[in-house]
Structures are given as C-alpha cells and as structure tokens.
XYZ file of C-alpha atoms in Angstrom:
249
model
C 14.293 0.193 54.035
C 12.334 -2.793 53.189
C 9.288 -0.474 52.386
C 11.566 1.242 49.919
C 12.952 -2.095 48.273
C 9.355 -3.387 47.985
C 8.374 -0.320 46.322
C 11.072 -0.191 43.755
C 10.571 -3.869 42.942
C 6.866 -3.573 42.338
C 7.910 -0.495 39.964
C 10.385 -2.434 38.093
C 7.968 -5.319 37.729
C 5.517 -2.930 36.293
C 7.727 -1.522 33.852
C 8.967 -4.933 32.547
C 5.143 -6.165 32.377
C 4.273 -3.079 30.373
C 7.335 -3.427 28.125
C 6.308 -7.043 27.443
C 2.871 -6.228 26.622
C 4.042 -3.461 24.151
C 6.299 -6.167 22.435
C 3.541 -8.433 22.539
C 1.300 -6.253 20.239
C 1.728 -4.467 16.991
C -0.548 -1.756 15.630
C -0.413 -1.746 11.673
C -1.723 0.832 9.558
C -3.395 0.427 6.138
C -5.383 2.829 4.038
C -8.544 0.693 3.384
C -9.141 2.229 0.125
C -6.969 0.052 -2.340
C -8.735 -3.097 -3.277
C -7.935 -5.820 -3.297
C -5.047 -5.167 -1.180
C -6.663 -3.131 1.634
C -10.383 -2.232 1.770
C -13.327 -2.312 4.048
C -16.010 -4.576 3.450
C -20.024 -4.023 3.914
C -19.589 -5.079 7.531
C -16.853 -2.608 8.070
C -14.169 -5.439 8.443
C -10.796 -4.384 7.046
C -9.387 -6.923 4.389
C -7.250 -7.508 1.480
C -4.073 -8.875 0.570
C -2.001 -6.375 2.775
C -4.114 -7.129 5.613
C -3.702 -10.781 5.431
C 0.026 -10.494 5.076
C 0.225 -8.398 8.071
C -1.745 -10.981 10.217
C 0.533 -13.818 9.042
C 3.629 -12.009 9.960
C 2.441 -11.192 13.141
C 1.392 -14.811 13.794
C 4.899 -15.728 12.759
C 6.273 -13.186 15.239
C 4.040 -14.542 17.802
C 2.593 -11.049 18.419
C -1.160 -9.504 18.597
C -2.018 -7.703 15.412
C -3.994 -4.650 15.524
C -4.901 -3.092 12.092
C -6.023 0.526 12.009
C -6.908 2.709 9.106
C -5.059 5.959 8.203
C -5.295 8.511 5.375
C -2.742 7.970 2.826
C -1.275 11.552 2.814
C -0.801 11.482 6.692
C 0.823 7.773 6.699
C 4.411 8.457 7.245
C 3.762 11.477 9.470
C 1.689 9.535 11.479
C 4.086 6.384 11.629
C 6.929 8.750 12.802
C 4.774 10.149 15.455
C 4.154 6.700 16.694
C 0.700 6.459 16.186
C 1.383 2.753 14.904
C 4.283 0.513 14.644
C 4.419 -0.172 10.660
C 2.685 0.642 7.486
C 1.595 -2.347 5.325
C -0.483 -0.481 2.741
C 1.065 -1.271 -0.650
C 3.577 1.430 -0.393
C 6.403 1.934 -2.842
C 9.819 2.043 -1.893
C 11.219 5.381 -3.145
C 14.260 7.553 -2.324
C 12.038 10.320 -0.880
C 10.251 8.026 1.463
C 13.510 6.556 2.575
C 14.904 9.798 3.970
C 12.097 9.585 6.530
C 11.349 6.006 7.265
C 12.905 2.485 6.834
C 11.702 -0.349 4.553
C 11.810 -4.001 5.153
C 12.595 -6.508 2.268
C 9.960 -6.385 -0.572
C 6.367 -8.380 -0.130
C 5.374 -7.759 -3.438
C 6.349 -5.729 -6.749
C 4.272 -4.006 -9.331
C 4.335 -1.791 -12.416
C 2.012 1.122 -13.949
C -0.408 0.918 -16.613
C -2.868 3.314 -18.405
C -6.540 2.511 -18.329
C -9.098 4.197 -20.524
C -12.829 3.341 -22.139
C -12.927 0.421 -24.705
C -13.018 1.693 -28.138
C -11.878 5.021 -27.278
C -8.508 6.500 -28.847
C -5.851 6.243 -26.315
C -2.212 5.820 -27.183
C 0.398 6.042 -24.335
C 2.940 8.327 -26.074
C 3.337 11.964 -25.003
C 2.134 13.388 -28.587
C -0.917 11.340 -28.426
C -1.944 12.261 -24.780
C -1.473 15.908 -25.341
C -4.317 17.911 -23.917
C -6.097 14.843 -22.362
C -7.289 14.906 -18.832
C -5.595 11.886 -16.966
C -6.122 11.164 -13.215
C -4.136 9.118 -10.553
C -4.237 9.058 -6.916
C -2.181 11.729 -5.024
C 1.123 10.730 -3.440
C 1.616 7.534 -5.429
C 4.313 6.417 -7.944
C 1.665 7.094 -10.627
C 1.050 10.590 -9.679
C 4.778 11.128 -9.551
C 5.064 9.905 -13.028
C 2.566 12.014 -14.545
C 3.849 15.216 -12.884
C 7.474 14.071 -13.778
C 7.102 12.996 -17.229
C 3.918 14.578 -18.616
C 3.039 17.576 -16.360
C 3.752 19.630 -19.439
C 1.628 17.458 -21.973
C -1.467 16.545 -20.098
C -3.959 17.785 -17.656
C -3.287 15.961 -14.434
C -6.115 15.364 -11.748
C -5.076 13.979 -8.566
C -7.333 12.374 -5.984
C -7.219 11.461 -2.252
C -8.057 7.844 -2.932
C -8.140 5.227 -5.888
C -11.840 4.868 -5.498
C -12.566 8.507 -6.342
C -10.049 7.849 -9.596
C -12.551 5.269 -10.538
C -15.527 7.172 -10.026
C -14.524 10.172 -11.918
C -13.168 7.915 -15.103
C -16.823 6.050 -14.646
C -18.406 9.564 -14.752
C -16.497 10.584 -18.143
C -14.612 13.404 -16.300
C -11.203 11.579 -17.413
C -9.699 10.632 -20.609
C -7.851 7.928 -18.775
C -6.001 7.295 -15.747
C -2.899 5.736 -14.588
C -2.475 3.236 -11.737
C -0.717 0.389 -10.145
C -1.349 -2.558 -12.408
C -2.308 -4.960 -9.837
C -5.061 -3.354 -8.048
C -6.450 -2.190 -11.389
C -6.399 -5.588 -12.399
C -8.772 -6.422 -9.941
C -11.318 -3.570 -10.433
C -11.205 -4.441 -14.244
C -12.985 -7.796 -13.287
C -15.891 -5.894 -11.776
C -19.209 -5.165 -13.627
C -18.624 -1.407 -12.905
C -15.548 -1.284 -14.992
C -16.791 -3.383 -18.040
C -16.405 -0.488 -20.198
C -12.598 -0.054 -19.309
C -9.401 -1.657 -20.157
C -5.578 -1.526 -19.905
C -3.911 0.407 -22.542
C -0.435 -0.433 -23.538
C 2.074 -2.848 -21.429
C 2.781 -2.145 -17.841
C 6.103 -0.026 -17.178
C 8.023 1.037 -13.879
C 8.116 -2.762 -13.369
C 10.945 -2.289 -10.952
C 8.456 -0.890 -8.349
C 9.232 -2.429 -4.823
C 6.535 -2.570 -2.433
C 7.910 -2.742 1.210
C 6.689 -2.322 4.865
C 7.616 0.858 6.409
C 9.024 1.135 9.840
C 10.579 3.983 11.516
C 14.140 4.878 11.329
C 16.617 2.536 13.059
C 13.699 0.330 14.491
C 14.753 -3.238 15.121
C 11.229 -4.166 14.005
C 12.652 -4.243 10.469
C 14.439 -7.075 11.083
C 11.918 -9.095 13.204
C 9.577 -8.466 10.042
C 12.244 -9.543 7.438
C 12.719 -12.729 9.308
C 8.975 -13.386 9.484
C 8.428 -12.597 5.876
C 11.057 -14.966 4.855
C 9.614 -17.439 6.947
C 5.975 -17.239 5.320
C 7.442 -17.080 1.889
C 9.350 -20.366 2.685
C 6.621 -22.521 4.165
C 3.890 -21.660 1.690
C 1.698 -19.107 3.728
C 2.691 -16.419 1.380
C 1.887 -18.399 -1.824
C -1.632 -19.181 -0.195
C -2.477 -15.696 0.291
C -1.259 -14.630 -3.013
C -3.388 -17.425 -4.698
C -6.526 -15.844 -2.651
C -6.245 -12.662 -4.607
C -4.592 -13.318 -7.963
C -4.127 -15.933 -10.560
C -0.371 -14.874 -10.949
C 2.506 -14.209 -8.460
C 2.748 -10.921 -7.419
C 6.191 -11.416 -5.791
C-alpha cells in the first residue's frame, strides 16, 4: 500500500511540475517577413516591433518567451493545432478570423495605402485603375480589399510575402501595390524604394491589430492585462519610438 501511495504521489508531482513548466513558457509565432514589425536579420535573429511587444508581454507575465516563425497562410491552422500558443504577427481582427480564433485587445491600428513609382500616372479611383496590375500579399486586408472592391477592374497579383510584392514592384511587373501603411512607410525610407511613393491618403483606418489565441483560451485575459500594463508604464511607448516617429496605437 505504501508503495502504491508513493507511486501516486510521485506521478502527481510530475504532473504538477509539467503543468507549471508549460504555464511558465509561451511559444509565440510571427511571420518573420513583415519589416519593421517582424523580420529576420542577417545573423538569423528574429526582430521587429511585434517581437519586442511579444517579449515585453512575456516579461510582464513572468513567463519564458519562445518566438518561432510560421508561414502566413498557415498561421491560424497551426495555432488551432497547438503548434504555438499565440500569434503576434500584425494580424488584423476580421469577422472571418473571429470564427476560428479569439483576439486580444488591439496592440496597434493601421490603414491601407497604394504605392506606385514616382512620376507615374496613378490615381486611386476605379476608373483610373482599370486594366492596371496591382499587387498585394495573399490573405491580408489589402488582398481582400482588392478582390472585394476592384476585382472586376484591375489585374490582381497576390504573393506569399510582402517582400515578393516589393521585388515585383521594383522589377516593373506591377503598376502599383496595396499594403498596410505602416510597414510600407518603413520600406519607403530605404534606398531600394527611393523611386516609389504613396499615392493618395490612407483608408480602412479602422483596421485593428490584435494577438490571436485559441478559442476560449484563458491566455487572452492574461495577455490583455499585461498589454494594459505595458501601455500604462511606458514600455509600449519606448518600443513604438524605436520604430516610428509617430504613435501606431
């Protein structure tokens, strides 16, 4: 009997230990191809605004933070299959996504904006865009807008990553492209984008960016609490300042 009790106690201890270990560590996914929000530098290190926010949240929650890269198209399926605990990858909160996952409070907001070569005739109204080839990253708010609003007007080219959109624009295979304003703002500061400019004002500025977690996961509440804290104590502002000369919140 004593041996049985000892065995049960040992098993229970191991279960508690395993549970504590899981609770003390979060695996967070990001795309790694959406600079300056998430990208991989020349040394292979994952960096960016999203990454810094994720690490700040983990620090506030006092958990170990493991950042992993996942392809954009497979983000939500992989989250649902428990390959990681949350997505911090500039993901917009949409009705379709809310059917599959839960989102935390916003951690920044953005808008859409067209980009074209400087000196090139490019107006943002449907009549002027008719017949033009416009690019966007697949499965984004930008691609959804093009398909919903301009699908019968323009030739839409979709790409697996934003970097491929930039490359085709630079190669002259696109008349222009549509993207989130904030990452494109950073790209336009680079030498390789010196021949490009925004055209028109930003729109769809009610675009809310949140952190995705599995349905009914209590992690949502913990992240919301940590997010409110880093906003209140100035940590968020310091991260913001490192990437943008204006607030993105």
